[in-house]
Amino acid sequence: MPESSPETMDEREAPFHTPLLVIGAGPYGLATAARAKRAGIEQLVVGKPMAFWHESMPTGMFLRSGPDWHLDAAGEHTLIAYLKERGIDPLEVSPLPVGLFIDYAEWFQKKSGVEVLPDLVRKLSKPDGHFEATLESGRRVTASTVVAAPGIIHFAVIPEWVEQCLSPERWSHTNHLVRFDKFRQKRCLIIGGRQSAFEWGALLADEGAEEIHIVYRHDSPAFSASEWSFVDELMDLTLTVPGWFHNLPAGEREAIARRFWAEGRLKLEPWLTPRLDKPSVHRWPHASVAACREIPGGEIEVGLSNGTRLAVHYVILATGYKVDMTQVPYLVGVIDRLKLADGFPILDEHFQSSLEGLFITGFPATRDFGPFFGFVRGCPVAATLITASLTKVLNQTQV
Ligand SMILES: Cc1cc2nc3c(=O)[nH]c(=O)nc-3n(C[C@H](O)[C@H](O)[C@H](O)COP(=O)(O)OP(=O)(O)OC[C@H]3O[C@@H](n4cnc5c(N)ncnc54)[C@H](O)[C@@H]3O)c2cc1C
């Protein structure tokens, strides 16, 4: 932290100024901060390091990505390098436990010299040429440029019937459900049929839930290993051909999205199979919830579209995420100046939004850069492209 940093600042003092404010300290925020630091760009990173991974992923979760997906645009502080330094054979940690990736991110942050102010941005505005951010602590920051890495937490999909039929203590989206001990001997309904639905089902089964019903509209996905090597070439193209994905004919973009869908959504990790092979786990493909009501005694009566009736104690939504930038609370002061398309920000070839100096990375960038930017694989590429543009913008403006 520099000498006159926000940490030492009184909120009544003049705002702290930084050339670059990074909002978010998950994989995308950390990767970009590290790359920008290497390029000599002074910065302030605000966020709770890897908060989504600590708070919204269960400790018993495993990653779908392998050890080759990492955060370092320079290719030095990779996950493989971390495992090597710790004397861990990558084959011994396949699939990767989520805790190991969190440890890697902490190591990466230290090695890269990225410092994070563990605060949150309450509001971002741009009243004149500079950005102004008010933090939850009341501190104020001004910045010439901003990188927003909001992740996915604000974009959880909640089907309409859930809030109409159920009181808040009877349901959760998976991003708010990471402990399973209270479901021992309980009956649960999981809505959704992709990896999260089945992994949460396996975690409930491990914990001794009495019944787990997994309900989904489509065929049952196949339990077979995903093959991600095709993404490497696409990442290289993103780096070398400006606007490559965005400028592809619609049919080619859709073909890539379909391939991604086939690997990521139509397949489930085979290591889940034995954990789901239990009498307590019931799968309901080609079905949806047709009726639902709370009944006296603490149960929920559910009617499925196939005529089945269930009585459960709790409903879990593994219903995924859909980008809607109006849901990112700290953007309220600038949202009117952001050009959006179907909820996504419209970005230039370097992740810059329509509000000059504001870059948006990670999941919200998937419309313009491709589905890989919803995953760690895109971090080094996004960090490289953003830093190249930041360098230009900061050289042109008086910081
Ligand atoms: C169940 C599940 C499993 C997944 N498995 C994988 C996997 O195996 N491999 C993979 O590559 N990806 C996986 N992902 C996707 C992964 O979560 C994302 O790739 C990654 O977290 C995106 O990083 P991010 O930095 O954009 O956002 P996040 O990790 O969500 O980080 C957001 C950051 O923003 C900060 N923040 C929030 N609000 C504010 C604020 N107001 N002010 C300042 N900071 C703020 C938070 O503190 C946090 O630091 C999985 C996701 C889920 C839900």
Coordinates of C-alpha atoms and ligand atoms in Angstrom, one line a residue:
M1 CA 0.0 0.0 0.0
P2 CA 1.5 3.4 -0.8
E3 CA 2.3 5.9 2.0
S4 CA -0.9 7.9 1.6
S5 CA -3.1 5.0 1.0
P6 CA -6.9 4.7 1.6
E7 CA -6.1 2.5 4.6
T8 CA -4.4 5.4 6.4
M9 CA -6.9 7.9 5.1
D10 CA -9.6 9.5 7.1
E11 CA -12.9 9.7 5.2
R12 CA -13.1 13.5 5.7
E13 CA -9.8 13.9 3.9
A14 CA -9.5 14.7 0.2
P15 CA -10.0 11.5 -1.9
F16 CA -7.0 9.3 -2.6
H17 CA -6.1 9.4 -6.3
T18 CA -4.9 6.4 -8.3
P19 CA -4.2 6.0 -12.0
L20 CA -6.0 2.6 -12.0
L21 CA -8.8 1.4 -9.7
V22 CA -9.5 -2.4 -9.9
I23 CA -12.9 -3.3 -8.5
G24 CA -12.9 -7.0 -7.5
A25 CA -10.2 -9.3 -6.2
G26 CA -11.3 -12.6 -7.8
P27 CA -9.3 -14.3 -10.6
Y28 CA -10.0 -11.6 -13.2
G29 CA -9.3 -8.6 -10.9
L30 CA -6.1 -10.2 -9.5
A31 CA -4.9 -11.3 -13.0
T32 CA -5.4 -7.8 -14.4
A33 CA -3.8 -6.1 -11.4
A34 CA -0.7 -8.3 -11.7
R35 CA -0.3 -7.7 -15.4
A36 CA -0.8 -3.9 -15.0
K37 CA 1.7 -3.9 -12.1
R38 CA 4.3 -5.6 -14.3
A39 CA 3.6 -2.8 -16.9
G40 CA 4.4 -0.2 -14.2
I41 CA 0.9 1.0 -13.7
E42 CA 0.1 2.3 -10.2
Q43 CA -3.1 0.8 -8.9
L44 CA -5.5 0.3 -6.1
V45 CA -7.3 -3.0 -5.9
V46 CA -10.5 -3.0 -3.9
G47 CA -12.4 -6.2 -3.0
K48 CA -12.3 -9.3 -0.8
P49 CA -9.7 -11.6 -2.2
M50 CA -11.3 -14.6 -3.8
A51 CA -14.5 -13.9 -1.9
F52 CA -16.8 -15.8 -4.3
W53 CA -14.6 -18.9 -4.0
H54 CA -14.5 -18.7 -0.2
E55 CA -18.1 -17.9 0.3
S56 CA -20.1 -19.3 -2.6
M57 CA -18.3 -22.6 -3.3
P58 CA -18.5 -25.5 -0.9
T59 CA -15.2 -26.5 0.7
G60 CA -15.8 -30.1 -0.6
M61 CA -16.2 -28.9 -4.2
F62 CA -13.8 -29.9 -7.1
L63 CA -13.0 -27.8 -10.1
R64 CA -13.8 -28.8 -13.6
S65 CA -10.7 -27.0 -14.9
G66 CA -7.3 -28.6 -14.7
P67 CA -3.9 -27.3 -13.5
D68 CA -3.1 -25.7 -16.9
W69 CA -5.7 -22.9 -16.3
H70 CA -4.0 -20.1 -14.3
L71 CA -3.9 -16.4 -13.6
D72 CA -0.5 -15.1 -14.9
A73 CA -0.4 -13.3 -18.2
A74 CA 3.4 -13.5 -18.0
G75 CA 3.2 -17.3 -17.7
E76 CA 5.5 -17.4 -14.7
H77 CA 3.3 -17.7 -11.6
T78 CA 1.1 -20.4 -13.0
L79 CA -0.8 -23.1 -11.1
I80 CA 1.7 -25.7 -12.3
A81 CA 4.6 -23.5 -10.9
Y82 CA 2.7 -23.3 -7.6
L83 CA 2.2 -27.1 -7.4
K84 CA 5.9 -27.6 -8.3
E85 CA 7.0 -25.2 -5.6
R86 CA 4.9 -27.1 -3.1
G87 CA 6.1 -30.5 -4.3
I88 CA 2.6 -31.6 -5.5
D89 CA 2.3 -33.9 -8.5
P90 CA -0.6 -32.5 -10.6
L91 CA -1.9 -36.1 -11.2
E92 CA -2.3 -36.4 -7.4
V93 CA -4.7 -33.5 -7.3
S94 CA -7.1 -34.4 -10.1
P95 CA -9.8 -33.2 -9.9
L96 CA -8.5 -30.0 -8.2
P97 CA -10.1 -29.3 -4.8
V98 CA -11.4 -25.7 -4.7
G99 CA -9.2 -25.0 -1.6
L100 CA -6.1 -25.7 -3.6
F101 CA -7.0 -23.1 -6.2
I102 CA -7.8 -20.6 -3.5
D103 CA -4.3 -21.2 -2.0
Y104 CA -2.8 -20.8 -5.5
A105 CA -4.6 -17.4 -5.9
E106 CA -3.2 -16.2 -2.6
W107 CA 0.3 -17.4 -3.7
F108 CA -0.1 -15.7 -7.0
Q109 CA -1.2 -12.5 -5.4
K110 CA 1.9 -12.5 -3.1
K111 CA 4.3 -13.4 -5.9
S112 CA 2.9 -10.7 -8.1
G113 CA 3.1 -8.1 -5.4
V114 CA -0.6 -7.2 -5.8
E115 CA -2.0 -5.5 -2.7
V116 CA -5.7 -5.6 -2.1
L117 CA -7.7 -3.2 0.1
P118 CA -10.3 -5.5 1.7
D119 CA -13.2 -3.0 1.2
L120 CA -16.1 -2.8 -1.2
V121 CA -17.1 -0.1 -3.7
R122 CA -20.5 1.3 -2.8
K123 CA -20.8 3.7 -5.7
L124 CA -18.8 4.6 -8.8
S125 CA -19.4 7.8 -10.7
K126 CA -17.7 9.9 -13.3
P127 CA -18.7 13.5 -12.7
D128 CA -15.9 15.0 -14.8
G129 CA -12.9 13.5 -16.5
H130 CA -12.1 11.3 -13.5
F131 CA -13.9 8.4 -11.8
E132 CA -14.9 8.7 -8.2
A133 CA -15.6 5.8 -6.0
T134 CA -17.1 5.8 -2.5
L135 CA -16.2 2.7 -0.5
E136 CA -18.3 0.9 2.1
S137 CA -15.9 2.3 4.8
G138 CA -16.7 5.8 3.6
R139 CA -13.3 6.3 2.1
R140 CA -13.2 8.1 -1.3
V141 CA -11.0 7.3 -4.3
T142 CA -10.6 9.1 -7.6
A143 CA -9.2 7.2 -10.6
S144 CA -8.2 7.9 -14.2
T145 CA -9.2 4.4 -15.2
V146 CA -11.3 1.6 -13.7
V147 CA -11.4 -2.1 -14.3
A148 CA -14.6 -3.7 -13.0
A149 CA -14.4 -7.5 -12.4
P150 CA -17.8 -8.2 -10.8
G151 CA -17.9 -11.9 -11.4
I152 CA -21.2 -13.8 -11.5
I153 CA -22.8 -13.3 -8.0
H154 CA -25.1 -10.5 -9.1
F155 CA -26.5 -12.4 -12.0
A156 CA -28.1 -15.5 -10.4
V157 CA -31.2 -16.7 -12.2
I158 CA -34.2 -17.1 -9.8
P159 CA -37.3 -18.6 -11.5
E160 CA -40.4 -16.5 -10.9
W161 CA -42.4 -19.1 -9.1
V162 CA -39.8 -19.5 -6.3
E163 CA -40.4 -16.2 -4.6
Q164 CA -44.2 -16.5 -5.2
C165 CA -44.5 -19.9 -3.6
L166 CA -41.8 -20.2 -1.0
S167 CA -40.7 -18.2 2.0
P168 CA -37.1 -17.1 2.0
E169 CA -36.0 -19.7 4.6
R170 CA -37.1 -22.6 2.3
W171 CA -34.9 -22.1 -0.7
S172 CA -31.4 -20.9 -1.8
H173 CA -29.6 -20.5 -5.0
T174 CA -26.4 -22.6 -5.1
N175 CA -24.3 -19.5 -4.7
H176 CA -25.7 -19.0 -1.1
L177 CA -25.6 -22.7 -0.1
V178 CA -22.2 -24.0 0.8
R179 CA -22.9 -25.9 4.0
F180 CA -24.9 -29.1 4.0
D181 CA -24.9 -30.4 7.6
K182 CA -28.4 -29.0 8.3
F183 CA -29.8 -31.3 5.5
R184 CA -28.8 -34.5 7.2
Q185 CA -32.0 -36.7 7.2
K186 CA -33.8 -34.0 5.2
R187 CA -35.5 -34.2 1.8
C188 CA -34.3 -31.7 -0.9
L189 CA -35.3 -30.7 -4.3
I190 CA -32.7 -29.4 -6.7
I191 CA -33.8 -27.5 -9.8
G192 CA -31.4 -27.7 -12.7
G193 CA -29.5 -30.5 -14.5
R194 CA -26.0 -29.3 -15.1
Q195 CA -22.8 -29.7 -13.2
S196 CA -23.8 -27.6 -10.1
A197 CA -27.1 -29.4 -9.7
F198 CA -25.4 -32.8 -9.7
E199 CA -22.4 -31.7 -7.6
W200 CA -24.7 -30.1 -5.0
G201 CA -26.6 -33.4 -5.1
A202 CA -23.5 -35.4 -4.5
L203 CA -22.5 -33.1 -1.6
L204 CA -26.0 -33.6 -0.1
A205 CA -25.7 -37.3 -0.5
D206 CA -22.2 -37.3 1.1
E207 CA -23.8 -35.4 4.0
G208 CA -26.6 -38.0 4.5
A209 CA -29.6 -36.2 3.2
E210 CA -32.6 -38.5 3.2
E211 CA -33.8 -37.8 -0.3
I212 CA -32.4 -35.7 -3.1
H213 CA -34.6 -35.0 -6.1
I214 CA -32.8 -33.5 -9.2
V215 CA -35.4 -32.0 -11.6
Y216 CA -34.5 -30.8 -15.1
R217 CA -36.2 -30.2 -18.4
H218 CA -33.7 -31.9 -20.7
D219 CA -32.0 -35.3 -21.2
S220 CA -29.6 -36.5 -18.5
P221 CA -26.1 -35.2 -19.3
A222 CA -23.4 -37.7 -20.0
F223 CA -20.9 -38.5 -17.3
S224 CA -17.7 -38.2 -19.3
A225 CA -14.6 -36.0 -19.0
S226 CA -14.7 -32.7 -20.8
E227 CA -12.0 -31.9 -23.4
W228 CA -10.9 -28.3 -23.3
S229 CA -7.8 -28.2 -25.4
F230 CA -9.7 -26.6 -28.4
V231 CA -9.9 -23.4 -26.3
D232 CA -6.1 -22.8 -26.5
E233 CA -6.2 -21.9 -30.1
L234 CA -9.2 -19.6 -29.6
M235 CA -7.4 -17.8 -26.8
D236 CA -4.3 -17.2 -29.0
L237 CA -6.6 -15.8 -31.7
T238 CA -8.2 -13.5 -29.1
L239 CA -4.8 -12.1 -28.3
T240 CA -3.4 -11.8 -31.8
V241 CA -6.5 -10.8 -33.9
P242 CA -8.1 -7.7 -32.4
G243 CA -11.9 -8.2 -32.0
W244 CA -11.6 -11.7 -33.3
F245 CA -14.6 -13.3 -31.6
H246 CA -16.8 -10.3 -31.9
N247 CA -16.2 -9.9 -35.6
L248 CA -16.9 -13.6 -36.5
P249 CA -20.0 -14.3 -38.6
A250 CA -22.9 -15.1 -36.3
G251 CA -22.9 -18.8 -37.4
E252 CA -19.2 -19.3 -36.4
R253 CA -19.8 -17.6 -33.1
E254 CA -22.7 -19.9 -32.4
A255 CA -20.7 -23.0 -33.5
I256 CA -18.0 -22.1 -30.9
A257 CA -20.7 -21.5 -28.2
R258 CA -22.3 -24.9 -29.1
R259 CA -18.9 -26.6 -28.8
F260 CA -18.4 -25.0 -25.4
W261 CA -21.9 -26.0 -24.4
A262 CA -21.3 -29.6 -25.5
E263 CA -18.2 -29.9 -23.3
G264 CA -19.3 -27.8 -20.3
R265 CA -23.1 -28.4 -20.1
L266 CA -23.9 -31.7 -21.9
K267 CA -21.2 -33.5 -20.0
L268 CA -20.8 -34.0 -16.2
E269 CA -17.6 -34.9 -14.5
P270 CA -17.2 -38.7 -14.3
W271 CA -15.8 -38.4 -10.7
L272 CA -19.4 -37.5 -9.6
T273 CA -20.9 -40.9 -10.7
P274 CA -20.1 -43.1 -7.6
R275 CA -21.2 -40.3 -5.3
L276 CA -24.6 -40.1 -7.0
D277 CA -25.1 -43.8 -7.2
K278 CA -27.1 -44.0 -4.0
P279 CA -30.8 -44.9 -3.3
S280 CA -31.3 -41.4 -1.8
V281 CA -30.6 -39.7 -5.2
H282 CA -33.5 -39.4 -7.7
R283 CA -33.2 -38.0 -11.2
W284 CA -36.2 -36.5 -12.9
P285 CA -35.2 -35.6 -16.5
H286 CA -37.8 -34.0 -18.9
A287 CA -39.6 -32.5 -15.9
S288 CA -40.2 -29.2 -14.3
V289 CA -42.1 -27.8 -11.3
A290 CA -45.8 -27.4 -12.1
A291 CA -47.1 -26.6 -8.6
C292 CA -45.5 -25.9 -5.3
R293 CA -46.9 -24.9 -1.8
E294 CA -45.7 -24.9 1.8
I295 CA -47.8 -27.2 4.0
P296 CA -48.1 -27.2 7.8
G297 CA -45.4 -29.1 9.6
G298 CA -42.5 -27.5 7.7
E299 CA -42.7 -29.4 4.4
I300 CA -43.1 -28.3 0.8
E301 CA -45.5 -30.1 -1.5
V302 CA -44.3 -30.2 -5.1
G303 CA -46.1 -31.3 -8.2
L304 CA -43.9 -32.1 -11.2
S305 CA -45.0 -31.7 -14.8
N306 CA -44.8 -35.5 -15.3
G307 CA -47.5 -36.0 -12.6
T308 CA -45.1 -37.0 -9.7
R309 CA -45.8 -35.5 -6.3
L310 CA -43.0 -34.9 -3.8
A311 CA -42.8 -33.7 -0.3
V312 CA -39.5 -32.0 0.5
H313 CA -38.0 -29.7 3.2
Y314 CA -35.9 -27.4 1.0
V315 CA -35.5 -26.2 -2.6
I316 CA -32.1 -25.6 -4.1
L317 CA -31.8 -23.6 -7.3
A318 CA -28.9 -24.7 -9.6
T319 CA -30.4 -22.4 -12.2
G320 CA -27.3 -20.7 -13.3
Y321 CA -26.4 -17.1 -14.1
K322 CA -27.4 -14.5 -16.8
V323 CA -25.6 -11.2 -17.2
D324 CA -27.6 -8.1 -16.4
M325 CA -25.3 -5.1 -15.7
T326 CA -28.1 -3.2 -14.1
Q327 CA -27.8 -5.6 -11.2
V328 CA -24.3 -4.6 -10.3
P329 CA -25.0 -2.3 -7.4
Y330 CA -21.9 -0.1 -7.5
L331 CA -22.5 0.8 -11.2
V332 CA -25.8 2.6 -10.5
G333 CA -24.0 6.0 -10.9
V334 CA -22.7 5.2 -14.4
I335 CA -25.2 2.6 -15.7
D336 CA -27.0 5.2 -17.9
R337 CA -23.8 5.9 -19.7
L338 CA -23.1 2.2 -20.5
K339 CA -24.3 0.9 -23.8
L340 CA -25.8 -2.5 -23.2
A341 CA -27.0 -5.3 -25.4
D342 CA -29.3 -7.9 -23.8
G343 CA -27.9 -6.9 -20.4
F344 CA -24.2 -7.3 -21.5
P345 CA -21.9 -4.3 -21.8
I346 CA -20.8 -3.5 -25.3
L347 CA -17.0 -3.6 -25.2
D348 CA -14.2 -2.6 -27.5
E349 CA -11.4 -4.9 -28.6
H350 CA -9.6 -4.2 -25.2
F351 CA -12.6 -4.7 -22.9
Q352 CA -13.3 -0.9 -22.7
S353 CA -16.9 -0.1 -22.2
S354 CA -18.8 2.8 -23.9
L355 CA -17.8 4.9 -20.8
E356 CA -14.2 5.9 -21.7
G357 CA -11.7 4.6 -19.1
L358 CA -14.1 1.9 -17.7
F359 CA -13.0 -1.6 -18.6
I360 CA -15.3 -4.6 -17.8
T361 CA -13.9 -8.1 -17.6
G362 CA -14.9 -11.7 -16.8
F363 CA -18.4 -13.1 -17.2
P364 CA -20.0 -9.8 -18.5
A365 CA -17.4 -9.9 -21.4
T366 CA -18.6 -13.2 -22.8
R367 CA -20.9 -11.6 -25.3
D368 CA -18.0 -9.9 -27.1
F369 CA -15.1 -12.2 -26.2
G370 CA -16.7 -15.7 -26.0
P371 CA -17.8 -18.1 -23.3
F372 CA -14.2 -18.9 -22.0
F373 CA -14.3 -15.5 -20.2
G374 CA -16.8 -16.9 -17.7
F375 CA -13.9 -19.1 -16.6
V376 CA -10.4 -18.8 -15.3
R377 CA -9.0 -19.7 -18.7
G378 CA -9.6 -16.2 -20.0
C379 CA -7.8 -14.4 -17.2
P380 CA -4.3 -14.0 -18.7
V381 CA -5.7 -13.0 -22.1
A382 CA -8.1 -10.4 -20.7
A383 CA -5.3 -9.1 -18.4
T384 CA -3.0 -8.7 -21.4
L385 CA -5.5 -6.9 -23.6
I386 CA -6.7 -4.6 -20.9
T387 CA -3.2 -3.6 -19.8
A388 CA -2.2 -2.8 -23.4
S389 CA -5.1 -0.4 -23.6
L390 CA -4.7 1.0 -20.1
T391 CA -1.1 1.9 -20.9
K392 CA -2.2 3.9 -24.0
V393 CA -5.1 5.6 -22.2
L394 CA -2.9 6.6 -19.2
N395 CA -0.1 7.9 -21.4
Q396 CA -2.6 10.1 -23.2
T397 CA -4.3 11.5 -20.1
Q398 CA -2.8 13.3 -17.2
V399 CA -3.0 10.7 -14.4
Ligands
LIG1 C1 -20.1 -23.8 -8.9 C2 -19.0 -23.1 -9.7 C3 -17.9 -23.8 -10.1 C4 -17.0 -23.2 -11.0 N1 -15.9 -23.9 -11.3 C5 -15.0 -23.4 -12.1 C6 -13.8 -24.1 -12.6 O1 -13.7 -25.3 -12.3 N2 -12.9 -23.5 -13.4 C7 -13.1 -22.2 -13.8 O2 -12.3 -21.7 -14.5 N3 -14.2 -21.5 -13.3 C8 -15.1 -22.0 -12.6 N4 -16.2 -21.3 -12.2 C9 -16.3 -19.9 -12.6 C10 -15.5 -19.0 -11.7 O3 -16.3 -18.8 -10.6 C11 -15.2 -17.7 -12.4 O4 -14.4 -18.0 -13.5 C12 -14.4 -16.7 -11.6 O5 -14.8 -16.7 -10.3 C13 -14.6 -15.4 -12.2 O6 -13.7 -14.5 -11.6 P1 -14.0 -13.0 -11.4 O7 -12.8 -12.4 -10.9 O8 -14.6 -12.5 -12.6 O9 -15.2 -13.0 -10.3 P2 -15.3 -13.5 -8.8 O10 -14.4 -14.6 -8.5 O11 -16.7 -13.6 -8.5 O12 -14.7 -12.2 -7.9 C14 -15.5 -11.1 -7.7 C15 -14.7 -10.2 -6.8 O13 -15.5 -8.9 -6.7 C16 -15.4 -8.5 -5.4 N5 -16.6 -7.6 -5.2 C17 -17.9 -7.8 -5.2 N6 -18.6 -6.7 -5.0 C18 -17.7 -5.7 -4.9 C19 -17.7 -4.4 -4.6 N7 -18.9 -3.7 -4.4 N8 -16.6 -3.6 -4.5 C20 -15.4 -4.3 -4.7 N9 -15.3 -5.6 -4.9 C21 -16.4 -6.3 -5.0 C22 -15.5 -9.7 -4.6 O14 -15.0 -9.4 -3.2 C23 -14.5 -10.6 -5.4 O15 -13.2 -10.3 -5.0 C24 -17.2 -21.9 -11.3 C25 -18.3 -21.2 -10.9 C26 -19.2 -21.8 -10.1 C27 -20.4 -21.0 -9.7

